[in-house]
Coordinates of C-alpha atoms and ligand atoms in Angstrom, one line a residue:
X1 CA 85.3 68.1 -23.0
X2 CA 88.4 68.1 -24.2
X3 CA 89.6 70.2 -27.4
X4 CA 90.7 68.7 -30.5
X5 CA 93.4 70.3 -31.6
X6 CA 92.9 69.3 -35.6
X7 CA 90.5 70.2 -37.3
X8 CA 88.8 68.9 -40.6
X9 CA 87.1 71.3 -43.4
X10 CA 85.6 69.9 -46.7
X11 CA 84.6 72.1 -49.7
X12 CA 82.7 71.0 -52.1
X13 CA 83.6 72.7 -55.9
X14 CA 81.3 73.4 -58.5
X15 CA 81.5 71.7 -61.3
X16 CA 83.5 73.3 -64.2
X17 CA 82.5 74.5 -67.8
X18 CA 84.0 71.3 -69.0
X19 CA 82.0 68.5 -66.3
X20 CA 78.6 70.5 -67.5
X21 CA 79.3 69.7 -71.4
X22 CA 80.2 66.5 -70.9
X23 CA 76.9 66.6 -68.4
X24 CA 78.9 64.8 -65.3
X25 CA 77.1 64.7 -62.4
X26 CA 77.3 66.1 -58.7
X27 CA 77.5 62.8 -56.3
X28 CA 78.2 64.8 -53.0
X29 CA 75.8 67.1 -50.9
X30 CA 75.1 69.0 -47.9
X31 CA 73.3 68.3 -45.3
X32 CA 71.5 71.8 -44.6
X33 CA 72.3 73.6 -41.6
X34 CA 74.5 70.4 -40.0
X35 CA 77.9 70.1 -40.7
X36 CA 77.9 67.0 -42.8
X37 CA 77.9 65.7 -46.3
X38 CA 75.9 62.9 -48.6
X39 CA 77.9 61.0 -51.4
X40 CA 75.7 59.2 -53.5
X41 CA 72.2 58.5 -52.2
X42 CA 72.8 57.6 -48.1
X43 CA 76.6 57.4 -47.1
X44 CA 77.0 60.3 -44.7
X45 CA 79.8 61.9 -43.5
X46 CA 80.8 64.3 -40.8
X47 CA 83.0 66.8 -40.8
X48 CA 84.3 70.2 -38.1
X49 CA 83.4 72.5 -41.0
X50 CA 81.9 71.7 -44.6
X51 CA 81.7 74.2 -47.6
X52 CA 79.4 73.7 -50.2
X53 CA 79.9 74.9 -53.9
X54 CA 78.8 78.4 -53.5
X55 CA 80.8 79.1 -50.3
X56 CA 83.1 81.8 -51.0
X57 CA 87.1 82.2 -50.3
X58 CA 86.0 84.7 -47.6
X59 CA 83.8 82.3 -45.9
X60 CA 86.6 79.7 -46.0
X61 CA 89.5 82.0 -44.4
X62 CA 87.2 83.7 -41.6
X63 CA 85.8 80.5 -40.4
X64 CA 88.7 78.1 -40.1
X65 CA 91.6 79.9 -40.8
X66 CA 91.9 83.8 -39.3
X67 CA 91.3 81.9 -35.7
X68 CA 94.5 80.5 -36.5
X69 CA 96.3 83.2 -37.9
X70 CA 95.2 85.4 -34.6
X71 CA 97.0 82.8 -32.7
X72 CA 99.7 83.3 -33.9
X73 CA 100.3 86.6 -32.8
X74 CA 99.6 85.2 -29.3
X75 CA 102.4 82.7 -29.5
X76 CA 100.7 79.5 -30.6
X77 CA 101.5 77.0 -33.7
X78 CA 99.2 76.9 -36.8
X79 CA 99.4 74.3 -39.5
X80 CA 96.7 74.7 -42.4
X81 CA 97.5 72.0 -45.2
X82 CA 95.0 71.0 -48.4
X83 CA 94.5 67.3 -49.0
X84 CA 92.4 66.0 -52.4
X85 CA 93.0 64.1 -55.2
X86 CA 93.7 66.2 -58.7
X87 CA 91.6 69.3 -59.6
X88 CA 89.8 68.9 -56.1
X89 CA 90.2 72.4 -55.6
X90 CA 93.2 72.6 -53.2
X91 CA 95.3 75.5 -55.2
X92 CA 92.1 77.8 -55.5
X93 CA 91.2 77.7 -51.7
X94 CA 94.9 77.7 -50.6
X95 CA 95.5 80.4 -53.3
X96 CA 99.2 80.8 -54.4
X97 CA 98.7 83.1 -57.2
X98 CA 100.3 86.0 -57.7
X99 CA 98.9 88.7 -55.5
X100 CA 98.7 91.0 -58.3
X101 CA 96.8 88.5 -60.8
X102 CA 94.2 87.3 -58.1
X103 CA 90.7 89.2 -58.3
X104 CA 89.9 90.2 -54.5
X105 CA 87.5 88.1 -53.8
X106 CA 89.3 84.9 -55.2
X107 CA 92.4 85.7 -52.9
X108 CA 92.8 82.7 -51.2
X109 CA 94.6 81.4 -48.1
X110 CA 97.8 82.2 -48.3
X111 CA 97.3 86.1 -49.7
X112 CA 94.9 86.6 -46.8
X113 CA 96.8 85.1 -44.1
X114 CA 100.0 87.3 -45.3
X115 CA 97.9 90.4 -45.1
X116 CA 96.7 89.5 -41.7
X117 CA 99.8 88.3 -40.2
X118 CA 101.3 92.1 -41.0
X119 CA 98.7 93.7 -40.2
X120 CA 98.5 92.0 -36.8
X121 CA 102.1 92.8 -36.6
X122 CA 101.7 96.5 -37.4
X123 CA 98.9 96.5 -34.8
X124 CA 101.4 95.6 -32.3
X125 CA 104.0 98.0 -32.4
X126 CA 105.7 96.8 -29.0
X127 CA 106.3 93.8 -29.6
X128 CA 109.7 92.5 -31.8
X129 CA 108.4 89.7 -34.8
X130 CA 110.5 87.9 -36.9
X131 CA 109.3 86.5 -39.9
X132 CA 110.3 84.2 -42.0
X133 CA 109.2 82.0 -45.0
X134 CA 109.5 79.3 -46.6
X135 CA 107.7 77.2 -50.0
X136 CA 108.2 73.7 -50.4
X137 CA 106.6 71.6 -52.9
X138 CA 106.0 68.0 -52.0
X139 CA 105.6 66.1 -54.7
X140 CA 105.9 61.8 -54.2
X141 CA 109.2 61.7 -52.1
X142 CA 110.7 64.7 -53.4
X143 CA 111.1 68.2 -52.2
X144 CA 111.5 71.5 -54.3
X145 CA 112.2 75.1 -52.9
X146 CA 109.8 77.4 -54.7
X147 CA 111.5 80.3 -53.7
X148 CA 115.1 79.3 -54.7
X149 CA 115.6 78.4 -58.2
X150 CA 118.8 77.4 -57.9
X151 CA 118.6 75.0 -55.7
X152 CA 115.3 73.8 -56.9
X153 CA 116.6 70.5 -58.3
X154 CA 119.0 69.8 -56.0
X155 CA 118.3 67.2 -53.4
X156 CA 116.3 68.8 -50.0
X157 CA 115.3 66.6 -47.0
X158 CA 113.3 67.3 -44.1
X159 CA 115.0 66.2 -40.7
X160 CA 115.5 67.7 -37.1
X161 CA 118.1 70.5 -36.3
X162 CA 119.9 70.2 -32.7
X163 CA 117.8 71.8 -31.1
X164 CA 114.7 69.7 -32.5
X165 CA 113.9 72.4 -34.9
X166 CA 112.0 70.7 -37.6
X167 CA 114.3 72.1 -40.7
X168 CA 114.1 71.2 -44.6
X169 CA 118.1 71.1 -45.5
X170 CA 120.0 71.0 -48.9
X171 CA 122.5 68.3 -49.2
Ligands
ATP1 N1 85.6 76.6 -55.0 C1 85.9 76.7 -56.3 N2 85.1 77.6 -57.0 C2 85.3 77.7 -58.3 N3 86.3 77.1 -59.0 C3 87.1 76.2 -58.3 C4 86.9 76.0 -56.9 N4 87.8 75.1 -56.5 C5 88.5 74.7 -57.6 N5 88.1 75.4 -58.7 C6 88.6 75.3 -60.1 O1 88.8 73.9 -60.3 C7 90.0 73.6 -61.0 C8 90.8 72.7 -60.2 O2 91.2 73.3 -59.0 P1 92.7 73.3 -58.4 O3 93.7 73.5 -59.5 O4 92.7 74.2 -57.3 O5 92.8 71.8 -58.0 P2 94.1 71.1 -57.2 O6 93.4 70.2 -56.2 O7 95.0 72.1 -56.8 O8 94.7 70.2 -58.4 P3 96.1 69.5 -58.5 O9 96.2 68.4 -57.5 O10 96.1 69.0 -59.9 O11 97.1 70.6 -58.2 C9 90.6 75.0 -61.3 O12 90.2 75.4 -62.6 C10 90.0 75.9 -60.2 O13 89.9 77.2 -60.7

């Protein structure tokens, strides 16, 4: 059979101090040992991977993403992006916090594929890699480059470079 070549995770969060006091309720479920989920009492869902509330950021990153980030190394094309409404839980599994302020077990995504990447690289001391980086927030229809304050307001687009490079550019 043919491989797909996107894949869908879905974690479930625990509910914070704040849903306990004001005694919400949990509405989605796993199915044990399957790969699918129950919101409310019968509407079922399937998914490639599903986390429940006690998976760990360890869990998440060795199952769907490390794969991805091995790949790399070999030459292939990874995208890993986070979709959810508000306070789903997208920041604390893709994990942009500060390296130094993250507890080592909360690292998320990003910190752990960083790590990796390098120490892929290192691994491979033949081999000539080029890194490079970049941190876009998309927000509506707007752009903002994280990692340049000065142009942070100004006015980025995505579009196509000449040779079909896919490039986010200041105007
Ligand atoms: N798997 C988890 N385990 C424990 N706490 C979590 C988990 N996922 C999210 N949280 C907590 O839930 C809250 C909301 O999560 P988070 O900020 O990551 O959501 P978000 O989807 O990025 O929200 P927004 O769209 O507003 O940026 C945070 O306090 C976060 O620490």
């Amino acid at each position: 059979m043919e491989e797909i070549p996107v894949k869908v995770a879905v974690r479930i969060r625990p509910l914070l101090c704040k849903e306990v006091l004001h005694n919400h309720q949990v509405c989605v479920r796993v199915i044990p040992n399957s790969q699918q989920v129950i919101i409310g009492r019968d509407r079922v869902f399937t998914f490639d991977f599903v986390f429940g509330k006690n998976s760990t950021q360890d869990e998440v990153y060795n199952t769907c993403i490390k794969p991805l980030v091995l790949s790399l190394i070999e030459g292939y094309n990874a995208t890993v992006f986070a979709y959810g409404q508000i306070g789903s839980g997208k920041t604390y599994t893709i994990g942009g916090g500060h390296i130094a302020s993250v507890v080592a077990g909360q690292k998320g995504i990003i910190l752990r594929a960083i790590q990796e990447i390098f120490q892929s690289i290192s691994e491979h001391p033949n081999i000539d890699f080029n890194v490079k980086v970049s941190y876009i927030e998309v927000y509506k229809e707007d752009l903002r480059d994280l990692l340049e304050l000065e142009t942070s307001m100004k006015d980025l687009h995505i579009r196509k470079d000449e040779k079909g490079n896919t490039v986010c550019a200041c105007c």
